[in-house]
Structure formats: structure tokens, C-alpha cells
Amino acid sequence: MAERRRNPLVKWALILFVLTSVILNIVLIAIHSSRSPKCSAHPVHPPRGTHDERSLVFADLTEEEYAQVQRYMLKQKDLDLSISQTTKPSQNYLFLIDLSLPKKAEALAYLDGKGAKPVREATVVVFYGTRGYIKEYVVGPLPNPTFHRDVTIERYNTSLPINSRTVTIGEHVLISKFFETELYPKLEKLLKESFGVGQGEKLNTFEHLPRGVRSGDRKTWMSFFRDRSGMYIHPVGFEVLLNHESVNESQWRVDRVFYNGKYFDSLEELQHQYDSGSVKKIVYKKSPDYSSLKPKTKPLQIGPQQFYAEGKRYSVKDNHVLYLDWSFAFGLNSLTGMRVFDVRFKGERIVYELSVQEAMSVYGAVTPGMILTKFLDSSTGIGRYAYELVRGVDCPYGATYVDTYRYIDIPAPMRYRNSICIFEHNMGQPLRRHFSDFYQNSFGGMANSALVFRTITAIGNYDYMWDFIFYQNGAVEAKVHATGYISSSYLVEGSLKFGHQVAENVLGNIHTHFINFKVDMDVGGMKNIFQTKDMEYVNVSLPWMPDRYAMVPQLVEKQLNTEQEAALRHDTKTPRYLHIASDKTNKWGHKRSYRLQVYSFAGDHLPESQAEERSMSWARYKVAITKHKDLEQTSSSLYSQNDMWTPAVDFSTYIEDNESIVDEDLVAWVTAGFLHIPHAEDIPNTVTVGNGGGVLLRPHNYFDEDPSIHSADGVYFKPGAEDSCEHNRMACLTQDVCSPVLETFTFQGFFTSMKFD
């Protein structure tokens, strides 16, 4: 009986299972059929051009090339080189290996199929602690070097003393050890009572530059900050002047001390006055963590995302990029950062080199370290600090990410994953448009889609976002935005003349940002001139009423013929239109040219009476035009920061010879920036909005019409054709909807961050 009762139960269970399976399958089929298809991972249309392997003449060194150069240099036993990251200043240290750019004439001959491939070479920088100088070598040919040549005098017309070197990680390690043995034990009570630093604990240090007041000095004011994330806005009111002029660390000493607004001649004097009660004490109080970047609100909804419905319209191969009518080669220099070469639009070369040169800041303060602070970032390395970019934050999620390799202050070449990103971006406004409501009704317009080439460098407290943007009307833009943490100092008497209070006992110090770009343009060839255009009002008699006059704006054109004429200073009125022009004309008889449109909110430049100004003399000029020379490669140098008084590169000397710039190969050196007066909203971080500057390279009579009229992105329709897709892909967008193909989010950037242990 039990067996009979079980059979109907099993039967009904099977029927229920089958029905459930059928219903579930119907639901799944319905869900699947309603889903959008995946967007194409490959371009629907092939690139308009073809990749050119000749772009590799500008490519950064490969991991193997770095290794080959290092092996070659170590085989030169007479040089007695070390590659250890803890190499002492008294030893000989192989500090830097980077690409040595070919001469422009040789590179152009090769690119244009008129010459042989230039010999590929590397630049090597060695700090000779045993000999008291620095040398630069050219090593080649790559990938299997057989020679090295000392080019120090050739490049700088002077020798390079050892104290013009940057502080290496090895020297930082020794500085930390010095404080652990010579400072912390002597001030144990003060550190505990004033800063809450117990045994085995420490404060963080921040070094102020330059390191002294004259050539040969290596005396660095070191400010102490709380050991926490965002330490830069947690000063404690304690600074020491470290004398580390000797390459022998046993001779280092503390020359001066600053505590709570008062100076002392030694650590012992400070301790004595502290113990005797003759100094106003800082009393430790635990401060809130106002520097944390951890969001104070949990994420609720993801923001808008961009994806490619028909695959990417650009292509990246090795160091070469194709985008619609554009092509260019790219690289990332350890010292100066991002750069592009051989920039062409519709097959014509417009720019030979567009590159970042220098980022400089001058600070104001009453505290000792910040009083003298003038940062020249290429002397520590702008490109050096290009770490991994965060997908979906630093760049759009679906961007193309490129790895780079570098060799600077490390024992072996290092891979920096995803340190460059490239993406096409809808800029959020039309490139052009018109709605015609008189006589003939129509709409014509075009979305402003452009290609962005980006890297971000985290140089100490500041993060700089560098963009080169390529527009469909033939314009190129180079710009920078600043973010990160402000530099701050402890609030003492007189501080508020130099900034605003942004936290308890914290001053956000006033400072300038100046950024220098190199723009080597070849407009219609290499024989160019420099023109300016502006307006003036003229009093004109009306032809039909000769007795009546009107003030009418009139075009004013001028050609500048020498380098000194074309050195346009920040403190003088500059013509509003600046042009690199060709001797060729367009259809309408006007010289084909590109306009340099600088947008900048820079503060005042350091007065030229100051000895340090020579190291940043490029910042005197909004734009300076010089005749191209291979030996005038950069506006600054690796050595400018640590010997500001006798700089290896003084840009003003490029102009002193006052050469003709008529029908010559011209280079524009463009300076942009902004004045930063920190305020409460800079806590915890400075935002990019409004904090930046740059230059637009815009075609001006270069073409016969706006080239974007030939773009397939153009939209046009008349009444009755609003839903036609013939000249309006937007009308059919709902039929083309697809879901994006996304890569999994990953991040490994912490593995390549600087470590001092």
C-alpha cells in the first residue's frame, strides 16, 4: 500500500518539475531576447591611415634596451659604477638611462623616406661621488651598445658639480638614519610632549628646495609632519636645516632649528630652552583626520559612462596612434614627461614635437622652509612619477591603457602598468552648429568628439593631469590641471600675510604654478615666420555721409623678425593673435598659419633681480620664439633645482644671440599657469576645476575651409527629414543600441610607488 501511495506523489512531483523548468526557460529566453547585443569590440570601419613603424625612432627605450645599456656601462670597469638603490653619495651611481633623441634633420629625412634610419642611442647620467662631478654620456648603438661618449660639455658648456645632483633614494635613506640617530634621541621628551611621538614612532619629513642660497650649498630645510595619509596638511611646527654638503654622511650636521615660530642654533639649544621653560611649548593634541580621501558618503548610483557603439575609431600600435585624420608618435620622458612627435593632419605634418618641459612653483611664507621654496619638478622627474591610472576615474573606463618602462634611481628598468591612457571623448558641446529659422529652415551641426592622450604625474603632494587633445577641425590642445594636496606650514605670527588658515594651526601657503611647453611647429614645411594680429579702433568717415564719423575696429598685422622681438613677456601687453606662418598661401591668398592661443591665469614671475631666477628664465615669457637648434632641446634641466644660481640650462641665453626668425625652422616655448591662494575648499584636496592652463594650436587660414565639414560625424536635416539617417546617425541610435564590452577593474600601481626602506 505504501508503494502505491508513493507512485502518485512521484508522478506529481515530476510533472511539477517539468512545468517549473518550462516556465523558467520561457522567462530566461524572454530576458535574453530583450537584452541589447554586445557592442563590437572591433572597429566597424578600418582606420583611414596605416601605422608607420618609423615612429619607433621616437619610442621610449624597451625593457631590454635599458638592460643592455646598464650591462654595457657596468662592463666599463674604469667607471666603477654602482646600481644599488642605497648607493651612498660618496660612490659612483648610475642614476638615469633614457632615450637620446635623434637630430631633427636626420629624423625628418628618415620619416619622409629621404634618409637612413638614425642610430638609436641612450642618454646615461652618472653621479660621480668619488670624483666630485656629474657626467652625461650618449651610449649606442642600440640594442647592442659598443661605445659611450661624454656629452656633458657639448650639452651644457660647463662641468656639472656633484652638488647639483638631485637627492637619490640612497641619500634619502641616509637622511632618515641621520634623524633616527642624531635627532630623535636628543629630543625624546619634546617629541613626545609636543607631537605625541613615542619610542619607535616617527614624524614624516618634507624637504624644501632650493638647498641653500648660493652655488655649492646643500643645506636643506626639512619640515616635519604627522605620519598619516595626506601628511602635507598636517605640519607640526618643527623644522631643521640639514647641512649635507659633504658626500661623506658622517660630516652631516644640523645647522639651525625652528620650533613654534622661534629659531635655535642647535638641537641641544632647543632642548635646553625647552627643559628650562624659556620657550613657548607646543602641546600635543590629537587632531581630526581631515586629510583622508575616503568618501564620507557610500556610493549610491554610478555616474554616466562612455562606450564605443561601433568599436574604437582610433588605433594604437607600438608608440603610434591613428585617429580619423590624425596620426602621431608618442613617448614619456622620465624628466620632462609626456611628448608627441610627427603630428600629422590629413597626412601633412603640423607639429614635429609637442612636449612638456617644466613645472615650477614659487611659495610665500614666514616659516624658514617655505620662505625660499621654489620647486622645479623636472629636476626630480615629471615623467618619473607617472604611475598607474585608475580606470573609470583618471580616464574613462573603456580607454586604451599603455604601459611604460623607466630607469631612474632604480637598480633595474621598471614597468609602469597603464601609465598612459588614450580615448576618444565627447567633449560635451557641439564643435559647431546652426539652427536656421529665417527663410530656409534647417539644422546643421556636429558633436565635438576628440582624441585625448593623457598621463597623470603624482609629484610629492601635487598631482598634474597632462592632456594633449586632437580635434576634428585640425586643432591641437596641450593643457594641464593640478590637483592633490596643497603644501602647508605651521601657523605662527605673521603667517596670514602669506595665505589662509585651512585647519587648526595650518596655513595654506600662497604659491604660483608655471608650466612650460615646447611647440616645434612645421607649418607647410620648415621655413616659417612669426606673425601677430590684433585690433585697433580707427575713426572712419562714412562714405555716404562724409561729415559723420564712426570708430571702427581694424585689423593690425605685424611680423616679428628676431628672437628678442618675439620674446613676449608676461608683464607686457601681448597681441591677441600669435601665428606660426608659412610662406605658402591658401586659396584666398592668405599665409597658411597656426595660431598659438594661450590661456593662463599665472601669478607674477619671480623678479629677475633674484639669483635663482636664471634657472627659470623661461617663465619670463608668455611665448618665446627661437630658431630650432638640436642643442637647445629643453628649457630646463635635471640640475636646475639643486644649482639654481649657476644653472646648467639658462633659457634666456637661447634668446640673447637674437637670431633671425624669418623663413627659419621655429620653436615656440609657451608658458601657462595659475596663481593659487589656498582656501578652505582645498581641504582635503585641490580640485581640477579652474586650476590649470595650456595652449591651443588652431588652424588660421591654413585650410580653405573648416576641415570638419568633411567629417562623417556631421549632422544635417530639413523639415520633413527629421527621422532620416542619411546625414543624422542620431536618428537611428535607438536601432543601434548595444551594451558595452568592459574589462575587469584591476589596479597594481602601489607596487611601483617610491619606497625609502
PDB file of N, CA and C in Angstrom, residues 116-168:
ATOM      1  N   ALA A 116      68.537  57.554 -44.173  1.00  0.00           N
ATOM      2  CA  ALA A 116      68.673  56.314 -43.413  1.00  0.00           C
ATOM      3  C   ALA A 116      68.084  56.466 -42.018  1.00  0.00           C
ATOM      4  N   LYS A 117      67.820  55.367 -41.399  1.00  0.00           N
ATOM      5  CA  LYS A 117      67.319  55.365 -40.035  1.00  0.00           C
ATOM      6  C   LYS A 117      68.399  55.888 -39.093  1.00  0.00           C
ATOM      7  N   PRO A 118      68.087  56.885 -38.254  1.00  0.00           N
ATOM      8  CA  PRO A 118      69.100  57.406 -37.316  1.00  0.00           C
ATOM      9  C   PRO A 118      69.564  56.323 -36.343  1.00  0.00           C
ATOM     10  N   VAL A 119      70.806  56.419 -35.950  1.00  0.00           N
ATOM     11  CA  VAL A 119      71.342  55.489 -34.956  1.00  0.00           C
ATOM     12  C   VAL A 119      70.577  55.673 -33.645  1.00  0.00           C
ATOM     13  N   ARG A 120      70.124  54.580 -33.087  1.00  0.00           N
ATOM     14  CA  ARG A 120      69.363  54.657 -31.834  1.00  0.00           C
ATOM     15  C   ARG A 120      70.349  54.673 -30.663  1.00  0.00           C
ATOM     16  N   GLU A 121      70.191  55.687 -29.794  1.00  0.00           N
ATOM     17  CA  GLU A 121      71.142  55.890 -28.707  1.00  0.00           C
ATOM     18  C   GLU A 121      70.401  56.209 -27.411  1.00  0.00           C
ATOM     19  N   ALA A 122      71.126  56.064 -26.305  1.00  0.00           N
ATOM     20  CA  ALA A 122      70.571  56.362 -24.981  1.00  0.00           C
ATOM     21  C   ALA A 122      71.411  57.434 -24.305  1.00  0.00           C
ATOM     22  N   THR A 123      70.763  58.210 -23.444  1.00  0.00           N
ATOM     23  CA  THR A 123      71.466  59.127 -22.550  1.00  0.00           C
ATOM     24  C   THR A 123      71.625  58.456 -21.195  1.00  0.00           C
ATOM     25  N   VAL A 124      72.824  58.543 -20.638  1.00  0.00           N
ATOM     26  CA  VAL A 124      73.108  57.962 -19.325  1.00  0.00           C
ATOM     27  C   VAL A 124      73.662  59.060 -18.421  1.00  0.00           C
ATOM     28  N   VAL A 125      73.119  59.158 -17.212  1.00  0.00           N
ATOM     29  CA  VAL A 125      73.594  60.137 -16.226  1.00  0.00           C
ATOM     30  C   VAL A 125      74.257  59.380 -15.075  1.00  0.00           C
ATOM     31  N   VAL A 126      75.488  59.792 -14.758  1.00  0.00           N
ATOM     32  CA  VAL A 126      76.243  59.170 -13.668  1.00  0.00           C
ATOM     33  C   VAL A 126      76.624  60.240 -12.654  1.00  0.00           C
ATOM     34  N   PHE A 127      76.331  59.982 -11.382  1.00  0.00           N
ATOM     35  CA  PHE A 127      76.756  60.840 -10.284  1.00  0.00           C
ATOM     36  C   PHE A 127      78.076  60.275  -9.745  1.00  0.00           C
ATOM     37  N   TYR A 128      79.180  60.971  -9.999  1.00  0.00           N
ATOM     38  CA  TYR A 128      80.494  60.503  -9.565  1.00  0.00           C
ATOM     39  C   TYR A 128      80.824  61.080  -8.198  1.00  0.00           C
ATOM     40  N   GLY A 129      80.369  60.392  -7.152  1.00  0.00           N
ATOM     41  CA  GLY A 129      80.660  60.848  -5.796  1.00  0.00           C
ATOM     42  C   GLY A 129      82.129  60.781  -5.462  1.00  0.00           C
ATOM     43  N   THR A 130      82.869  59.851  -6.044  1.00  0.00           N
ATOM     44  CA  THR A 130      84.299  59.722  -5.760  1.00  0.00           C
ATOM     45  C   THR A 130      85.121  60.812  -6.439  1.00  0.00           C
ATOM     46  N   ARG A 131      84.539  61.444  -7.466  1.00  0.00           N
ATOM     47  CA  ARG A 131      85.293  62.417  -8.251  1.00  0.00           C
ATOM     48  C   ARG A 131      84.741  63.841  -8.142  1.00  0.00           C
ATOM     49  N   GLY A 132      83.547  63.980  -7.574  1.00  0.00           N
ATOM     50  CA  GLY A 132      83.018  65.303  -7.320  1.00  0.00           C
ATOM     51  C   GLY A 132      82.351  65.969  -8.506  1.00  0.00           C
ATOM     52  N   TYR A 133      81.868  65.183  -9.474  1.00  0.00           N
ATOM     53  CA  TYR A 133      81.168  65.777 -10.612  1.00  0.00           C
ATOM     54  C   TYR A 133      80.129  64.807 -11.168  1.00  0.00           C
ATOM     55  N   ILE A 134      79.345  65.331 -12.112  1.00  0.00           N
ATOM     56  CA  ILE A 134      78.312  64.544 -12.805  1.00  0.00           C
ATOM     57  C   ILE A 134      78.678  64.491 -14.275  1.00  0.00           C
ATOM     58  N   LYS A 135      78.426  63.357 -14.907  1.00  0.00           N
ATOM     59  CA  LYS A 135      78.671  63.215 -16.333  1.00  0.00           C
ATOM     60  C   LYS A 135      77.414  62.705 -17.039  1.00  0.00           C
ATOM     61  N   GLU A 136      77.231  63.204 -18.261  1.00  0.00           N
ATOM     62  CA  GLU A 136      76.211  62.648 -19.152  1.00  0.00           C
ATOM     63  C   GLU A 136      76.916  61.991 -20.334  1.00  0.00           C
ATOM     64  N   TYR A 137      76.437  60.805 -20.668  1.00  0.00           N
ATOM     65  CA  TYR A 137      77.001  60.056 -21.786  1.00  0.00           C
ATOM     66  C   TYR A 137      75.910  59.752 -22.803  1.00  0.00           C
ATOM     67  N   VAL A 138      76.325  59.650 -24.055  1.00  0.00           N
ATOM     68  CA  VAL A 138      75.498  59.026 -25.078  1.00  0.00           C
ATOM     69  C   VAL A 138      76.062  57.635 -25.302  1.00  0.00           C
ATOM     70  N   VAL A 139      75.180  56.628 -25.242  1.00  0.00           N
ATOM     71  CA  VAL A 139      75.582  55.227 -25.378  1.00  0.00           C
ATOM     72  C   VAL A 139      74.863  54.630 -26.575  1.00  0.00           C
ATOM     73  N   GLY A 140      75.590  53.924 -27.423  1.00  0.00           N
ATOM     74  CA  GLY A 140      74.956  53.321 -28.590  1.00  0.00           C
ATOM     75  C   GLY A 140      75.888  52.369 -29.299  1.00  0.00           C
ATOM     76  N   PRO A 141      75.520  51.858 -30.441  1.00  0.00           N
ATOM     77  CA  PRO A 141      74.136  51.903 -30.951  1.00  0.00           C
ATOM     78  C   PRO A 141      73.284  50.851 -30.252  1.00  0.00           C
ATOM     79  N   LEU A 142      72.012  51.097 -30.156  1.00  0.00           N
ATOM     80  CA  LEU A 142      71.098  50.137 -29.534  1.00  0.00           C
ATOM     81  C   LEU A 142      70.509  49.239 -30.613  1.00  0.00           C
ATOM     82  N   PRO A 143      70.229  47.978 -30.265  1.00  0.00           N
ATOM     83  CA  PRO A 143      70.129  47.433 -28.901  1.00  0.00           C
ATOM     84  C   PRO A 143      71.434  46.852 -28.350  1.00  0.00           C
ATOM     85  N   ASN A 144      72.517  46.863 -29.104  1.00  0.00           N
ATOM     86  CA  ASN A 144      73.768  46.258 -28.650  1.00  0.00           C
ATOM     87  C   ASN A 144      74.868  47.313 -28.617  1.00  0.00           C
ATOM     88  N   PRO A 145      74.957  48.097 -27.531  1.00  0.00           N
ATOM     89  CA  PRO A 145      75.892  49.224 -27.490  1.00  0.00           C
ATOM     90  C   PRO A 145      77.356  48.784 -27.525  1.00  0.00           C
ATOM     91  N   THR A 146      78.157  49.606 -28.203  1.00  0.00           N
ATOM     92  CA  THR A 146      79.600  49.355 -28.309  1.00  0.00           C
ATOM     93  C   THR A 146      80.412  50.595 -27.960  1.00  0.00           C
ATOM     94  N   PHE A 147      79.750  51.742 -27.722  1.00  0.00           N
ATOM     95  CA  PHE A 147      80.508  52.957 -27.414  1.00  0.00           C
ATOM     96  C   PHE A 147      79.745  53.813 -26.414  1.00  0.00           C
ATOM     97  N   HIS A 148      80.487  54.648 -25.720  1.00  0.00           N
ATOM     98  CA  HIS A 148      79.893  55.703 -24.893  1.00  0.00           C
ATOM     99  C   HIS A 148      80.726  56.958 -25.085  1.00  0.00           C
ATOM    100  N   ARG A 149      80.028  58.109 -25.137  1.00  0.00           N
ATOM    101  CA  ARG A 149      80.676  59.384 -25.425  1.00  0.00           C
ATOM    102  C   ARG A 149      80.239  60.419 -24.394  1.00  0.00           C
ATOM    103  N   ASP A 150      81.187  61.075 -23.776  1.00  0.00           N
ATOM    104  CA  ASP A 150      80.892  62.126 -22.793  1.00  0.00           C
ATOM    105  C   ASP A 150      80.366  63.356 -23.535  1.00  0.00           C
ATOM    106  N   VAL A 151      79.110  63.739 -23.261  1.00  0.00           N
ATOM    107  CA  VAL A 151      78.494  64.884 -23.952  1.00  0.00           C
ATOM    108  C   VAL A 151      78.173  66.021 -22.986  1.00  0.00           C
ATOM    109  N   THR A 152      78.738  65.989 -21.784  1.00  0.00           N
ATOM    110  CA  THR A 152      78.403  66.981 -20.756  1.00  0.00           C
ATOM    111  C   THR A 152      78.703  68.401 -21.225  1.00  0.00           C
ATOM    112  N   ILE A 153      79.921  68.641 -21.675  1.00  0.00           N
ATOM    113  CA  ILE A 153      80.314  69.985 -22.112  1.00  0.00           C
ATOM    114  C   ILE A 153      79.561  70.366 -23.385  1.00  0.00           C
ATOM    115  N   GLU A 154      79.395  69.428 -24.283  1.00  0.00           N
ATOM    116  CA  GLU A 154      78.673  69.689 -25.535  1.00  0.00           C
ATOM    117  C   GLU A 154      77.262  70.176 -25.261  1.00  0.00           C
ATOM    118  N   ARG A 155      76.594  69.591 -24.269  1.00  0.00           N
ATOM    119  CA  ARG A 155      75.199  69.937 -23.984  1.00  0.00           C
ATOM    120  C   ARG A 155      75.060  71.173 -23.108  1.00  0.00           C
ATOM    121  N   TYR A 156      75.989  71.383 -22.178  1.00  0.00           N
ATOM    122  CA  TYR A 156      75.778  72.424 -21.172  1.00  0.00           C
ATOM    123  C   TYR A 156      76.852  73.517 -21.165  1.00  0.00           C
ATOM    124  N   ASN A 157      77.905  73.347 -21.934  1.00  0.00           N
ATOM    125  CA  ASN A 157      79.002  74.326 -21.971  1.00  0.00           C
ATOM    126  C   ASN A 157      79.605  74.575 -20.603  1.00  0.00           C
ATOM    127  N   THR A 158      79.504  73.611 -19.731  1.00  0.00           N
ATOM    128  CA  THR A 158      80.069  73.740 -18.391  1.00  0.00           C
ATOM    129  C   THR A 158      80.155  72.351 -17.772  1.00  0.00           C
ATOM    130  N   SER A 159      80.993  72.229 -16.759  1.00  0.00           N
ATOM    131  CA  SER A 159      81.019  70.985 -15.992  1.00  0.00           C
ATOM    132  C   SER A 159      79.872  71.006 -14.987  1.00  0.00           C
ATOM    133  N   LEU A 160      79.540  69.843 -14.471  1.00  0.00           N
ATOM    134  CA  LEU A 160      78.410  69.717 -13.551  1.00  0.00           C
ATOM    135  C   LEU A 160      78.922  69.253 -12.188  1.00  0.00           C
ATOM    136  N   PRO A 161      78.967  70.153 -11.189  1.00  0.00           N
ATOM    137  CA  PRO A 161      79.457  69.759  -9.859  1.00  0.00           C
ATOM    138  C   PRO A 161      78.522  68.758  -9.196  1.00  0.00           C
ATOM    139  N   ILE A 162      79.071  67.940  -8.349  1.00  0.00           N
ATOM    140  CA  ILE A 162      78.309  66.848  -7.733  1.00  0.00           C
ATOM    141  C   ILE A 162      77.129  67.361  -6.908  1.00  0.00           C
ATOM    142  N   ASN A 163      77.228  68.557  -6.331  1.00  0.00           N
ATOM    143  CA  ASN A 163      76.128  69.057  -5.501  1.00  0.00           C
ATOM    144  C   ASN A 163      74.952  69.588  -6.310  1.00  0.00           C
ATOM    145  N   SER A 164      75.052  69.543  -7.653  1.00  0.00           N
ATOM    146  CA  SER A 164      73.881  69.896  -8.467  1.00  0.00           C
ATOM    147  C   SER A 164      73.009  68.672  -8.742  1.00  0.00           C
ATOM    148  N   ARG A 165      73.381  67.529  -8.162  1.00  0.00           N
ATOM    149  CA  ARG A 165      72.576  66.313  -8.338  1.00  0.00           C
ATOM    150  C   ARG A 165      71.300  66.394  -7.515  1.00  0.00           C
ATOM    151  N   THR A 166      70.302  65.639  -7.942  1.00  0.00           N
ATOM    152  CA  THR A 166      69.094  65.513  -7.133  1.00  0.00           C
ATOM    153  C   THR A 166      69.368  64.552  -5.976  1.00  0.00           C
ATOM    154  N   VAL A 167      68.556  64.613  -4.952  1.00  0.00           N
ATOM    155  CA  VAL A 167      68.694  63.681  -3.826  1.00  0.00           C
ATOM    156  C   VAL A 167      68.139  62.332  -4.255  1.00  0.00           C
ATOM    157  N   THR A 168      68.967  61.328  -4.180  1.00  0.00           N
ATOM    158  CA  THR A 168      68.567  59.975  -4.581  1.00  0.00           C
ATOM    159  C   THR A 168      67.878  59.258  -3.421  1.00  0.00           C
TER     160      THR A 168
END
